[in-house]
XYZ file of N, CA, C and O in Angstrom:
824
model
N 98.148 28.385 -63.440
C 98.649 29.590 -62.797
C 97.645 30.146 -61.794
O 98.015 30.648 -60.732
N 96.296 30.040 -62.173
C 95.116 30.449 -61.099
C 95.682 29.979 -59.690
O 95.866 30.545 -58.612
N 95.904 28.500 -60.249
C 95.566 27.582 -58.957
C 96.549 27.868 -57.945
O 96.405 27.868 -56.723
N 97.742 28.152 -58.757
C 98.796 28.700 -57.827
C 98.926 29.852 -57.174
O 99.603 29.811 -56.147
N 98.336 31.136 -57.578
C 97.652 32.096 -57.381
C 96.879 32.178 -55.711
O 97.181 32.732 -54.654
N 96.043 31.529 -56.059
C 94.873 31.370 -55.131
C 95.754 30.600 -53.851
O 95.658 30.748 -52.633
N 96.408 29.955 -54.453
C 97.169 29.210 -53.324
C 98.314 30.001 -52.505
O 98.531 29.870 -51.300
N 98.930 30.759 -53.303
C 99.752 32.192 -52.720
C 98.863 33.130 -52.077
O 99.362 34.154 -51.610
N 97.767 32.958 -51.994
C 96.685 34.147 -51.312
C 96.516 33.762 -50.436
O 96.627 34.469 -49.434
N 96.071 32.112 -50.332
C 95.743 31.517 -48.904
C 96.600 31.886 -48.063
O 96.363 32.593 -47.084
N 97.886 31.343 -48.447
C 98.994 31.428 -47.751
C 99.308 32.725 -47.120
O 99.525 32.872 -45.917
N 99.318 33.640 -48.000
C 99.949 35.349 -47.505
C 98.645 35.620 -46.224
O 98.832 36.156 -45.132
N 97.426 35.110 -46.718
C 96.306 35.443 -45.924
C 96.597 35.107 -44.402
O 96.626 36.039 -43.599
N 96.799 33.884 -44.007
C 97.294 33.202 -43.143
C 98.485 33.513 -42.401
O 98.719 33.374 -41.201
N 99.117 33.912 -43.237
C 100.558 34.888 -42.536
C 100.040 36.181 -41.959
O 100.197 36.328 -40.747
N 99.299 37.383 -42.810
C 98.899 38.520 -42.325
C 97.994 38.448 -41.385
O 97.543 39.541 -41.045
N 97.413 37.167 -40.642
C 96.230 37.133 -39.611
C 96.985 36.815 -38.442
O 96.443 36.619 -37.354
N 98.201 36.756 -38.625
C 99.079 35.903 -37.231
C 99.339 36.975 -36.289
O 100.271 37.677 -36.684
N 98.745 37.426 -34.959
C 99.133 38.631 -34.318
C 101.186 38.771 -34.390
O 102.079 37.939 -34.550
N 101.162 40.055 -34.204
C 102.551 40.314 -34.044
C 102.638 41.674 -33.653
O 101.970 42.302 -32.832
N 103.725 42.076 -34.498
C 104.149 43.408 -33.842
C 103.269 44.390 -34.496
O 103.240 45.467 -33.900
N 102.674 44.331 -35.368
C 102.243 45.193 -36.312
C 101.041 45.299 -35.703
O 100.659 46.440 -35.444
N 100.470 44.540 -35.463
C 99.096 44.374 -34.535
C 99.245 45.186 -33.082
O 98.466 46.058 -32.697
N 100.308 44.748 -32.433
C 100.138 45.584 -31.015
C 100.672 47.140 -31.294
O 100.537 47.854 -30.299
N 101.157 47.695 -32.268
C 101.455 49.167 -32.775
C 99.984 49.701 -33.104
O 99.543 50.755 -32.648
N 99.276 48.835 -33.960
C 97.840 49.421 -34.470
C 96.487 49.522 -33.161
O 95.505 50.263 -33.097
N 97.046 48.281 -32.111
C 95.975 48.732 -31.295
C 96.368 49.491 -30.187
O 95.460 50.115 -29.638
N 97.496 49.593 -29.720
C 98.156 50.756 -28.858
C 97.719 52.592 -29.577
O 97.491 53.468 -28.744
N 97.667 52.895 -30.862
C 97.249 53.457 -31.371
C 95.830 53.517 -32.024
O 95.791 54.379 -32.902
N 94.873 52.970 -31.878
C 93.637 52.770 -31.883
C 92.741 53.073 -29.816
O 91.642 53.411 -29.377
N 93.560 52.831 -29.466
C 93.204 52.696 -28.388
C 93.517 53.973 -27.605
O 92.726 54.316 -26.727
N 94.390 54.556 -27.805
C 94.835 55.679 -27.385
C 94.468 56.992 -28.327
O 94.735 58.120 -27.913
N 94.004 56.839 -29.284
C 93.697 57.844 -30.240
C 92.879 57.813 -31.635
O 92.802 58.635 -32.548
N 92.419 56.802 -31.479
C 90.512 56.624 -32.469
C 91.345 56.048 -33.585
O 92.546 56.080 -33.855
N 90.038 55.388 -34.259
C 90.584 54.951 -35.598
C 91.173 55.342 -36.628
O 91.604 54.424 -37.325
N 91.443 56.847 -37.163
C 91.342 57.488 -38.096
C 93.186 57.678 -38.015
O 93.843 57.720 -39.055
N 93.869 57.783 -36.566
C 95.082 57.673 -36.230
C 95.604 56.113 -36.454
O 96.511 55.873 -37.251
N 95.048 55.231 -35.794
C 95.234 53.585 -35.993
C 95.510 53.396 -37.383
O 96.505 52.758 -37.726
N 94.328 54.139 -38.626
C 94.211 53.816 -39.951
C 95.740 54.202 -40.719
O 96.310 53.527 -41.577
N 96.183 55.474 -40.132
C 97.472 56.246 -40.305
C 98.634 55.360 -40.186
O 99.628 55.341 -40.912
N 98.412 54.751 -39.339
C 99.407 53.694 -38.390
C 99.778 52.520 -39.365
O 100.937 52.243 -39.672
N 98.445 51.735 -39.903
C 98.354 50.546 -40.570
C 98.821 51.028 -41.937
O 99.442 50.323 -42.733
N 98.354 52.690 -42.198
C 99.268 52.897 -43.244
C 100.795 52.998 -43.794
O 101.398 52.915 -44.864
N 100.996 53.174 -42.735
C 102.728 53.300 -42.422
C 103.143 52.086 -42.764
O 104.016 51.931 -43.618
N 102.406 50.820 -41.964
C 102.920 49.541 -42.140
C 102.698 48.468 -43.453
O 103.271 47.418 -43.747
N 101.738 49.134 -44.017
C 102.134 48.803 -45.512
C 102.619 49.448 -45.997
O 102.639 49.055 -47.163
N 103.248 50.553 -45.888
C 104.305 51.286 -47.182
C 105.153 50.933 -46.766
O 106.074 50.881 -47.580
N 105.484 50.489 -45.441
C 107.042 49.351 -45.123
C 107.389 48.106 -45.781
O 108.482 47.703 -46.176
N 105.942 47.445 -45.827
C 105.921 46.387 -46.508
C 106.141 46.482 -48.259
O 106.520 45.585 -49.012
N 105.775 47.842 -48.574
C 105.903 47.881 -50.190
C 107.415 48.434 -50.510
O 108.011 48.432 -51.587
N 107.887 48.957 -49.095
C 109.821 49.096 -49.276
C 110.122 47.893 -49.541
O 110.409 47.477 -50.664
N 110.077 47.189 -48.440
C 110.212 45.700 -48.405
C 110.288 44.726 -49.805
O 111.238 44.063 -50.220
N 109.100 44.876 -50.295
C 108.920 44.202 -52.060
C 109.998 44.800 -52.884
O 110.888 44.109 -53.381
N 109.884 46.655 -53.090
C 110.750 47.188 -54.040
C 112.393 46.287 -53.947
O 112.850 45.565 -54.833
N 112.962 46.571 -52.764
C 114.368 45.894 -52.183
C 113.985 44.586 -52.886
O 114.519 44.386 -53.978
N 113.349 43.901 -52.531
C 113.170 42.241 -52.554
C 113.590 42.137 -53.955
O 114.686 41.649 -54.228
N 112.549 42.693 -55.130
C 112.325 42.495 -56.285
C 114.020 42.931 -56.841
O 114.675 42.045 -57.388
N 114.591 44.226 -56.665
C 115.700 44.767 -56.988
C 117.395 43.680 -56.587
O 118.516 43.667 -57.095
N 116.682 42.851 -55.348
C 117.585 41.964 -54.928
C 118.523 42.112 -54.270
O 119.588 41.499 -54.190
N 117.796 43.641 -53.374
C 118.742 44.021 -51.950
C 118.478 43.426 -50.321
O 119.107 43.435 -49.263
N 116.979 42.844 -50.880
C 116.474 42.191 -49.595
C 117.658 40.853 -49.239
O 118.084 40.448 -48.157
N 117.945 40.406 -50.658
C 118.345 39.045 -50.699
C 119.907 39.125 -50.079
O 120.417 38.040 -49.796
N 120.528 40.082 -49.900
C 121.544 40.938 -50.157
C 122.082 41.045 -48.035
O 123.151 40.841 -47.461
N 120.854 41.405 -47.589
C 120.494 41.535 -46.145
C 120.028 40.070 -45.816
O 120.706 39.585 -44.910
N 119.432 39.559 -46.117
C 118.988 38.263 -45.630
C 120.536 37.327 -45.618
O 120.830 36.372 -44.899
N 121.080 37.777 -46.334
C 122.311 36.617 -46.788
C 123.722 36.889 -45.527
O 124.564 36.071 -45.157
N 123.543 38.330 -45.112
C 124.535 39.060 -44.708
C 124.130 38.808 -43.161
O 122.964 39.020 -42.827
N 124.878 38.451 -42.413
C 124.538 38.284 -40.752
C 124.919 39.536 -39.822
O 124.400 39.818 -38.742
N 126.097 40.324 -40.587
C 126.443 41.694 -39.566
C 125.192 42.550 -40.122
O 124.453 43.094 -39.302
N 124.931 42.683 -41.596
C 123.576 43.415 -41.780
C 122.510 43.277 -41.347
O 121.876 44.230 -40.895
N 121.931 41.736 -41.388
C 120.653 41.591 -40.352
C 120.753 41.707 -39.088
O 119.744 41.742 -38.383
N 121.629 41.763 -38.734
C 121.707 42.079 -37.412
C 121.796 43.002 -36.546
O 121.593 43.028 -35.332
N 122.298 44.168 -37.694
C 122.106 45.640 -37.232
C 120.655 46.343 -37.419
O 120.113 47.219 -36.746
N 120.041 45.352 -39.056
C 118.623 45.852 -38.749
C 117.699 45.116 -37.815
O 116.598 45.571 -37.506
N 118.208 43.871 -37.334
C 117.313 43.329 -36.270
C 117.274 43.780 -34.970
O 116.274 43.740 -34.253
N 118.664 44.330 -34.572
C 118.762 45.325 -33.307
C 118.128 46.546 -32.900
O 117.755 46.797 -31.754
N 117.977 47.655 -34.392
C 117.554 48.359 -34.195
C 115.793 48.439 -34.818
O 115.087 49.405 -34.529
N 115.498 47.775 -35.313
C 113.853 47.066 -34.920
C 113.651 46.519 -33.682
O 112.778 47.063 -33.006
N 114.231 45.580 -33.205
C 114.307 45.250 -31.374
C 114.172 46.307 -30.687
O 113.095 46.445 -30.108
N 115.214 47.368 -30.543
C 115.115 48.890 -30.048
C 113.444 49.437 -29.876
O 112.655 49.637 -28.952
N 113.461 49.550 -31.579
C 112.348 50.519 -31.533
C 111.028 49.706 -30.885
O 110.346 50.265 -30.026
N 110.767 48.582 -31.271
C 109.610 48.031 -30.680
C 109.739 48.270 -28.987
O 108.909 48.648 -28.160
N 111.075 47.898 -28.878
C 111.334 48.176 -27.274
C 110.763 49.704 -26.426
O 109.975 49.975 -25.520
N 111.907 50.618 -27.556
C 111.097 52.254 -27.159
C 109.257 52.059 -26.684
O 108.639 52.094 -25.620
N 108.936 51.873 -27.965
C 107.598 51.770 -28.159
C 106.692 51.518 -26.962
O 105.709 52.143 -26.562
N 107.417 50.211 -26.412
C 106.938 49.237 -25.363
C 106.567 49.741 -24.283
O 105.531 49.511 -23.659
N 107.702 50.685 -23.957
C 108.294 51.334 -22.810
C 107.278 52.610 -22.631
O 106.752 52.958 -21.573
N 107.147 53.144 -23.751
C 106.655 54.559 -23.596
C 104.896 54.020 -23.579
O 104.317 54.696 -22.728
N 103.904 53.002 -24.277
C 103.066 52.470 -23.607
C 102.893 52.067 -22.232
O 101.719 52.111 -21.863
N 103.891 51.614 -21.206
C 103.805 51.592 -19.983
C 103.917 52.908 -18.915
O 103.578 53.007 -17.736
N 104.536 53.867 -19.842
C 104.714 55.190 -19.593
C 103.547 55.708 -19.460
O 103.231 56.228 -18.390
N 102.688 55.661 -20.526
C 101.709 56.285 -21.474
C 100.027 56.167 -19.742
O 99.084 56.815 -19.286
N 100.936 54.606 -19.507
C 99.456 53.530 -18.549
C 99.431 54.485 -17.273
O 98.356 54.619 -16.687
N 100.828 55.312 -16.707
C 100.509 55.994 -15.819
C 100.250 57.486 -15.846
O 100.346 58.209 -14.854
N 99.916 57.885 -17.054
C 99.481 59.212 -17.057
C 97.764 58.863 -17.255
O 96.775 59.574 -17.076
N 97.851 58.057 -17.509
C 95.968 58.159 -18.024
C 94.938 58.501 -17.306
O 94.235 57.529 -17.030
N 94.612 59.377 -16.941
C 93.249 60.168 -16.257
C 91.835 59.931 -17.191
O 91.717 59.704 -18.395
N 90.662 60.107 -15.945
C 89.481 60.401 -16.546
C 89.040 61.230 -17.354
O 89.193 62.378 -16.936
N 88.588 61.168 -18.270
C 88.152 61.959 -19.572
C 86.833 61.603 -20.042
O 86.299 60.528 -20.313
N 86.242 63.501 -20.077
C 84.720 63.215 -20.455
C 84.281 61.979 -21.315
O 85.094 61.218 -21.840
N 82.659 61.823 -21.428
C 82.494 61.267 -22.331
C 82.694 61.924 -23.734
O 82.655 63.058 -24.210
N 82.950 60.520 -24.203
C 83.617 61.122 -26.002
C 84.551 61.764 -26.247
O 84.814 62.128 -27.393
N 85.258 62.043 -25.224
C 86.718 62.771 -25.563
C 88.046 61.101 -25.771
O 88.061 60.030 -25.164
N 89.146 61.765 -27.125
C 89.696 60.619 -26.482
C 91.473 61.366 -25.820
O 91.931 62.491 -26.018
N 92.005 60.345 -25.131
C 93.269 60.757 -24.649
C 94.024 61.323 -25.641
O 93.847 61.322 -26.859
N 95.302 62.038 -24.645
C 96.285 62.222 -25.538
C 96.950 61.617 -26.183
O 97.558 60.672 -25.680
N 97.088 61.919 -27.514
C 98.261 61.238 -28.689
C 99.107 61.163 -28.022
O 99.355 61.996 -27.151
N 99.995 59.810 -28.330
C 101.355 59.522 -28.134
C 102.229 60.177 -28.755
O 101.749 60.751 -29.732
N 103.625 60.385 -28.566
C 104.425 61.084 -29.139
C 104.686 60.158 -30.799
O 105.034 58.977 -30.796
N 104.468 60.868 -31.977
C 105.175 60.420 -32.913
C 104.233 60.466 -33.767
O 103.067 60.169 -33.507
N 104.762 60.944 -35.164
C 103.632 60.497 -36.056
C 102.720 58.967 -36.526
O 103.399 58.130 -37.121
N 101.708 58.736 -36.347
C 101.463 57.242 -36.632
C 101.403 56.744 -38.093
O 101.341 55.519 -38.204
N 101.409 57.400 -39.130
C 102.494 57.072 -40.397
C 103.507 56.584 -40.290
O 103.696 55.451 -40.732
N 104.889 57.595 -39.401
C 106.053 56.887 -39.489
C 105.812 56.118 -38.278
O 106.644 55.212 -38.231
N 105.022 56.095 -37.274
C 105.126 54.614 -36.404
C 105.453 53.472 -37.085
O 106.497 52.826 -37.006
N 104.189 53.209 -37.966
C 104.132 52.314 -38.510
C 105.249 51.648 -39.137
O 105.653 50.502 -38.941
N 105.832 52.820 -40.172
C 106.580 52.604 -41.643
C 107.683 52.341 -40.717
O 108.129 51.199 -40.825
N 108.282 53.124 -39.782
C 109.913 52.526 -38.963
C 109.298 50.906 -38.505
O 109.826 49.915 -39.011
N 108.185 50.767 -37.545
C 108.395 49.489 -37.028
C 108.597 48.227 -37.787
O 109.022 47.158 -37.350
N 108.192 48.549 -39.099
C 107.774 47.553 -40.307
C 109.099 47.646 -41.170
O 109.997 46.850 -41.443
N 108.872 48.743 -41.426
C 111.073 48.742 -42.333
C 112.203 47.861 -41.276
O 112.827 46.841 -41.568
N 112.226 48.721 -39.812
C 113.069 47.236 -39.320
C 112.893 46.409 -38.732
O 113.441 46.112 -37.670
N 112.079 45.852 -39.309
C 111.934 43.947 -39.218
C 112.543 42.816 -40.331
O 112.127 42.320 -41.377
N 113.424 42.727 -39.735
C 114.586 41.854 -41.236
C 113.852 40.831 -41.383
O 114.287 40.092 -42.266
N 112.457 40.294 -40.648
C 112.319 38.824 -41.011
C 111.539 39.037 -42.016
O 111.383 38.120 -42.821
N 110.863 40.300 -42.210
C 110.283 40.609 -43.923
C 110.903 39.821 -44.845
O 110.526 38.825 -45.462
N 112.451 40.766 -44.824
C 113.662 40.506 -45.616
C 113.466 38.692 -45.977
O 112.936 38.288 -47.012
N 113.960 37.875 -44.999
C 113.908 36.529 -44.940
C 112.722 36.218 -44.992
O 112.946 35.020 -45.160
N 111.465 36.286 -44.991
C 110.509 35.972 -45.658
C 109.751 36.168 -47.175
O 108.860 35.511 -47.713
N 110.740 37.730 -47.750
C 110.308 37.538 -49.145
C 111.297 37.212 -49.803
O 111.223 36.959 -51.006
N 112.150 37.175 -49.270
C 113.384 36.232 -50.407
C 113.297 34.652 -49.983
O 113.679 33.806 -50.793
N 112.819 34.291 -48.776
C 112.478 32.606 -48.965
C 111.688 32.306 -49.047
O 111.539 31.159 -49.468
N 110.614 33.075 -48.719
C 108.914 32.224 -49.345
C 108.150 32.787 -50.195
O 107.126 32.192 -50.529
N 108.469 34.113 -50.771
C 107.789 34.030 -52.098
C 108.086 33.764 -53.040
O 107.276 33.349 -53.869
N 109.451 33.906 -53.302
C 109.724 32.713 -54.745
C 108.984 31.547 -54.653
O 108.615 31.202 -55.776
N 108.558 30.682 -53.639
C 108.112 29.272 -53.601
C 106.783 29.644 -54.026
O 106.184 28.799 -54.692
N 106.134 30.857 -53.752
C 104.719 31.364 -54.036
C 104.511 31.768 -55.501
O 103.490 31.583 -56.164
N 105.539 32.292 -55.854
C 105.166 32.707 -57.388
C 104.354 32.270 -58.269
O 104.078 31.109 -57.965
N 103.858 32.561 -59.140
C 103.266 31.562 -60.269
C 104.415 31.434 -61.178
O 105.380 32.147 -61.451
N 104.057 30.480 -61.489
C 105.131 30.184 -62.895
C 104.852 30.580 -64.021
O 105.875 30.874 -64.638
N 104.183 30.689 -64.435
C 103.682 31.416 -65.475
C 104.037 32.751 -66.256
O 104.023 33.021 -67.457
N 104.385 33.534 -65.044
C 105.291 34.979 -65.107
C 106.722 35.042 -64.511
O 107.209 34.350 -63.618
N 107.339 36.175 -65.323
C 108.716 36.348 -65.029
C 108.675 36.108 -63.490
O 107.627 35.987 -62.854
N 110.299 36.035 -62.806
C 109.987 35.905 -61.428
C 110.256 37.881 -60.750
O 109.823 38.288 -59.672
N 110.765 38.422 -61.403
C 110.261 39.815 -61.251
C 108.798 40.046 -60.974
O 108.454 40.262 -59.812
N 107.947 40.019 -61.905
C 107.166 40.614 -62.411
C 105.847 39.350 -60.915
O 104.898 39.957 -60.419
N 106.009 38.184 -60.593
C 105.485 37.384 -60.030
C 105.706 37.787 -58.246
O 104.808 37.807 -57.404
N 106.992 38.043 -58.054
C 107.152 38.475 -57.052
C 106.393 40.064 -56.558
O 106.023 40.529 -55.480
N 106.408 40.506 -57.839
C 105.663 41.989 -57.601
C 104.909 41.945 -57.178
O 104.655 42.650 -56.202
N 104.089 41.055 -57.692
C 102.300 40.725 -57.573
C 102.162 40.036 -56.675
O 101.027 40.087 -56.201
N 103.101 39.119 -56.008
C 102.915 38.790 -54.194
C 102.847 40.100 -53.528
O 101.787 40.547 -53.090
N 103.605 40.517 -53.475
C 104.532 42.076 -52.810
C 102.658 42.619 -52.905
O 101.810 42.203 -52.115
N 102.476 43.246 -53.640
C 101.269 43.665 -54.021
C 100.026 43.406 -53.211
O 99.377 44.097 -52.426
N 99.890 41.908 -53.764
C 98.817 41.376 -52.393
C 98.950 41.067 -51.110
O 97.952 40.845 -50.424
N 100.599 40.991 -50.448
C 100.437 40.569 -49.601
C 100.296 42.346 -48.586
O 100.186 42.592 -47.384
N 100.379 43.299 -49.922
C 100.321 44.910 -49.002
C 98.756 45.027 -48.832
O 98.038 45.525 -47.966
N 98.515 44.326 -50.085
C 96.832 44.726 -49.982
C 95.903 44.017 -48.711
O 95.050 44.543 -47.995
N 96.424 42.611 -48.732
C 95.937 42.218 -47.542
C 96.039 42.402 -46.301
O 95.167 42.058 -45.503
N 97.604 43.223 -45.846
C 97.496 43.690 -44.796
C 96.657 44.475 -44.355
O 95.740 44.287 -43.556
N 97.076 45.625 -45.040
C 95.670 46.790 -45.340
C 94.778 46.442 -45.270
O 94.308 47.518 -44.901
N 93.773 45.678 -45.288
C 92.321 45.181 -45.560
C 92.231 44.643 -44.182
O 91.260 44.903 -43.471
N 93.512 43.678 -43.664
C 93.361 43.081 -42.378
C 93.422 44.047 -41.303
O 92.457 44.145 -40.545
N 94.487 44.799 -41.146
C 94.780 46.128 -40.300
C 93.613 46.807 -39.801
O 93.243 46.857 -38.628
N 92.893 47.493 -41.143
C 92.056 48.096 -41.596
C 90.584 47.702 -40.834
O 89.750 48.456 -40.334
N 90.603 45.847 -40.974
C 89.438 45.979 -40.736
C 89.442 45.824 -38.628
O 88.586 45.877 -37.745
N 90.535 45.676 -38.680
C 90.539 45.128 -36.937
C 90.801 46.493 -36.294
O 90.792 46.605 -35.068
N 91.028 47.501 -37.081
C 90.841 49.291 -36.466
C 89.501 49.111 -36.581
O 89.120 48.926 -35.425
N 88.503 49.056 -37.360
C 87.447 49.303 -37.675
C 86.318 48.417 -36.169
O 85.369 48.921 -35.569
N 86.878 47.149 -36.003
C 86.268 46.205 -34.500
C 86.703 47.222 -33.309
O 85.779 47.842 -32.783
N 87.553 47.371 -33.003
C 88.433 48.188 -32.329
C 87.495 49.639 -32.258
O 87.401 50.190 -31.161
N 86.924 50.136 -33.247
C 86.390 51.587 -33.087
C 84.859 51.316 -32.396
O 84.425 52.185 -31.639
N 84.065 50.130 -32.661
C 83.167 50.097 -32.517
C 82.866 49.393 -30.668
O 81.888 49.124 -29.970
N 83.944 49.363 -30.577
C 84.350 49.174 -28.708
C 84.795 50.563 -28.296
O 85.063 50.550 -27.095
N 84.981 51.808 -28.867
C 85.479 52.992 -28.842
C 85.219 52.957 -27.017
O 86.183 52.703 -26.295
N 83.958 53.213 -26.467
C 83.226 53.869 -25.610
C 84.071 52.793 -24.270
O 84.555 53.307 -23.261
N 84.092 51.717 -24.462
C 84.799 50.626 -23.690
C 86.309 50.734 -23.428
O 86.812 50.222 -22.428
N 87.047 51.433 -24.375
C 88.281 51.804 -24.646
C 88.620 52.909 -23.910
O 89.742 52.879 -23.403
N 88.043 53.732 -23.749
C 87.546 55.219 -23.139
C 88.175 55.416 -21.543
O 88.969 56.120 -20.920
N 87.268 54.318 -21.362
C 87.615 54.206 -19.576
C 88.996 54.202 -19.192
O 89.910 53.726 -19.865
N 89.139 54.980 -17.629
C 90.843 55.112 -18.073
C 91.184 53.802 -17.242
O 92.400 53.615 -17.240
N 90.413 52.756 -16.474
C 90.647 51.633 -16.048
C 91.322 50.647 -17.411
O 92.349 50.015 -17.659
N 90.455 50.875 -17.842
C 90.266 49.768 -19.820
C 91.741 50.408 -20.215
O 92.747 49.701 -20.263
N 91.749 51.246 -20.378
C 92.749 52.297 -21.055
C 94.507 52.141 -20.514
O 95.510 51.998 -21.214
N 94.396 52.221 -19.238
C 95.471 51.817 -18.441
C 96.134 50.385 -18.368
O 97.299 50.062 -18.136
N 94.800 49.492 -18.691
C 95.483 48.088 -18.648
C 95.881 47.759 -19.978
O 96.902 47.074 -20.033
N 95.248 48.122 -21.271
C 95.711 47.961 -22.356
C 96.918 48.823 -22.877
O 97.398 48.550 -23.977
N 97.476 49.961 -22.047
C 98.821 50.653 -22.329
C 99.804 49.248 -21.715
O 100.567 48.644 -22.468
N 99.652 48.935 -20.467
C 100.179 47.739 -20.069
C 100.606 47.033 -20.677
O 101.803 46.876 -20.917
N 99.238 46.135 -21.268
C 99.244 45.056 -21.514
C 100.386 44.805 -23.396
O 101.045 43.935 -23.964
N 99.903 46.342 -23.625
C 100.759 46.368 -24.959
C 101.816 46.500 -24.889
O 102.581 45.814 -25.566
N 102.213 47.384 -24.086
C 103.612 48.067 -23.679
C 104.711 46.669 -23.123
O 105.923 46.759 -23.317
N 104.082 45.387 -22.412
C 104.757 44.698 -22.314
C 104.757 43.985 -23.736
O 105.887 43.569 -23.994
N 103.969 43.761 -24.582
C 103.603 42.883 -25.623
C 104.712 43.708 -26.621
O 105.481 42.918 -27.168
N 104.859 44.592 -26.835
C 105.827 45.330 -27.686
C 106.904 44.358 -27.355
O 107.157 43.352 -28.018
N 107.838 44.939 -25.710
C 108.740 44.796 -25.500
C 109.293 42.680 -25.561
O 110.358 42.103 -25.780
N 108.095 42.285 -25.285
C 107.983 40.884 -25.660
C 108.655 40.913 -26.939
O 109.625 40.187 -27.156
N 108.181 41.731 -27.814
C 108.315 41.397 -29.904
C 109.863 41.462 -29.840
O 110.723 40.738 -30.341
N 109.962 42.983 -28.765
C 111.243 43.648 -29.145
C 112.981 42.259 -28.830
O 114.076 42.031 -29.345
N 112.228 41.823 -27.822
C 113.172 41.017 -27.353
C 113.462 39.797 -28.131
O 114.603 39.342 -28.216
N 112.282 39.191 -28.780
C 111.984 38.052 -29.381
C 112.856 38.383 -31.136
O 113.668 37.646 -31.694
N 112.455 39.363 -31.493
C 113.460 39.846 -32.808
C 114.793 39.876 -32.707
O 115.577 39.400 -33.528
N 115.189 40.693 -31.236
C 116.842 40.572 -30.812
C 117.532 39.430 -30.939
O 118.677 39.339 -31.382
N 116.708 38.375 -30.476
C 117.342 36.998 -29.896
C 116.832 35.999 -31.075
O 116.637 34.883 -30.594
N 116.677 36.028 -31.855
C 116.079 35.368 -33.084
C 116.740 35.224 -34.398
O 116.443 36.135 -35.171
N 117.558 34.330 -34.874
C 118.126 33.685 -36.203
C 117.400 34.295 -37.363
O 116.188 34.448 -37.210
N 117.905 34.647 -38.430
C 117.577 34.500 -40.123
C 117.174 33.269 -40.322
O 116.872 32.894 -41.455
């Protein structure tokens, strides 16, 4: 059961390091408003991910994954929002003015709790990823309730830890971030990278 264990860790590990959407939400918000907001952000996106498990485990995820008019209404309106998102970062690139040292810009509109927790709740490929690949992860050893939990579990913890620590790289470039040259191209550069996700979720199979 260890071995299988350890082997479900690799795996989740390897999944949570893959840039995506969750990544360009945390540094659009790191970048625009210090770590301590970013941290808020990454928090949101694991308590999406621990909706995500509860459903899974209860066997409503499985329920949406199975259903094509349902995933598809939550894949649209996750498409949307990443889209909003996208949009209002390119928005965001032409207001940006010079600002003393150590000051940082203005917050974006929205709380970065629920940033997070909406962008992460609608993403159906959660859905289709914990009803098809963590059963294969489980240990055998434990109920498949109780096994799936404990994926669900680590794979929140590892986000968090991953999130967490790439706000933390991210803060220590603070002063580099600052500049409203730096500042302007990374509203850009995200704001298209959102709308990239947003489109790529729209147009994308279960």
């Amino acid at each position: 059961m260890l071995i299988q264990f350890l082997t479900a860790a690799g795996v989740l590990a390897v999944l949570t390091m893959v840039p995506g959407p969750d990544m360009a939400v945390v540094t659009k918000r790191a970048v625009s408003c210090g770590w301590q907001d970013a941290l808020r952000t990454a928090g949101g996106i694991t308590g999406g991910l621990l909706i995500w498990g509860v459903l899974t485990v209860v066997g409503l995820a499985a329920v949406l994954a199975a259903s094509a008019t349902a995933y598809t209404v939550v894949k649209l309106a996750g498409a949307a929002y990443l889209v909003f998102l996208g949009v209002q970062a390119l928005l965001d690139s032409r207001r940006v003015r010079a600002q003393p040292a150590g000051a940082l810009p203005d917050a974006p509109a929205g709380n970065p709790w629920r940033t997070g927790l909406v962008s992460n709740v609608f993403n159906p490929k959660i859905a289709v990823f914990y009803t098809g690949l963590l059963p294969t992860l489980a240990p055998s050893g434990l109920s498949p309730h109780t096994g799936m939990a404990l994926l669900v579990l680590l794979h929140a913890a590892l986000t968090a830890v991953w999130l967490g620590g790439y706000v933390m790289l991210l803060a220590k470039a603070r002063g580099f971030f600052q500049k409203s040259a730096v500042r302007r191209a990374m509203d850009r550069v995200t704001g298209v990278v959102l709308i990239g996700f947003g489109l790529k979720v729209a147009t994308t199979q279960p």
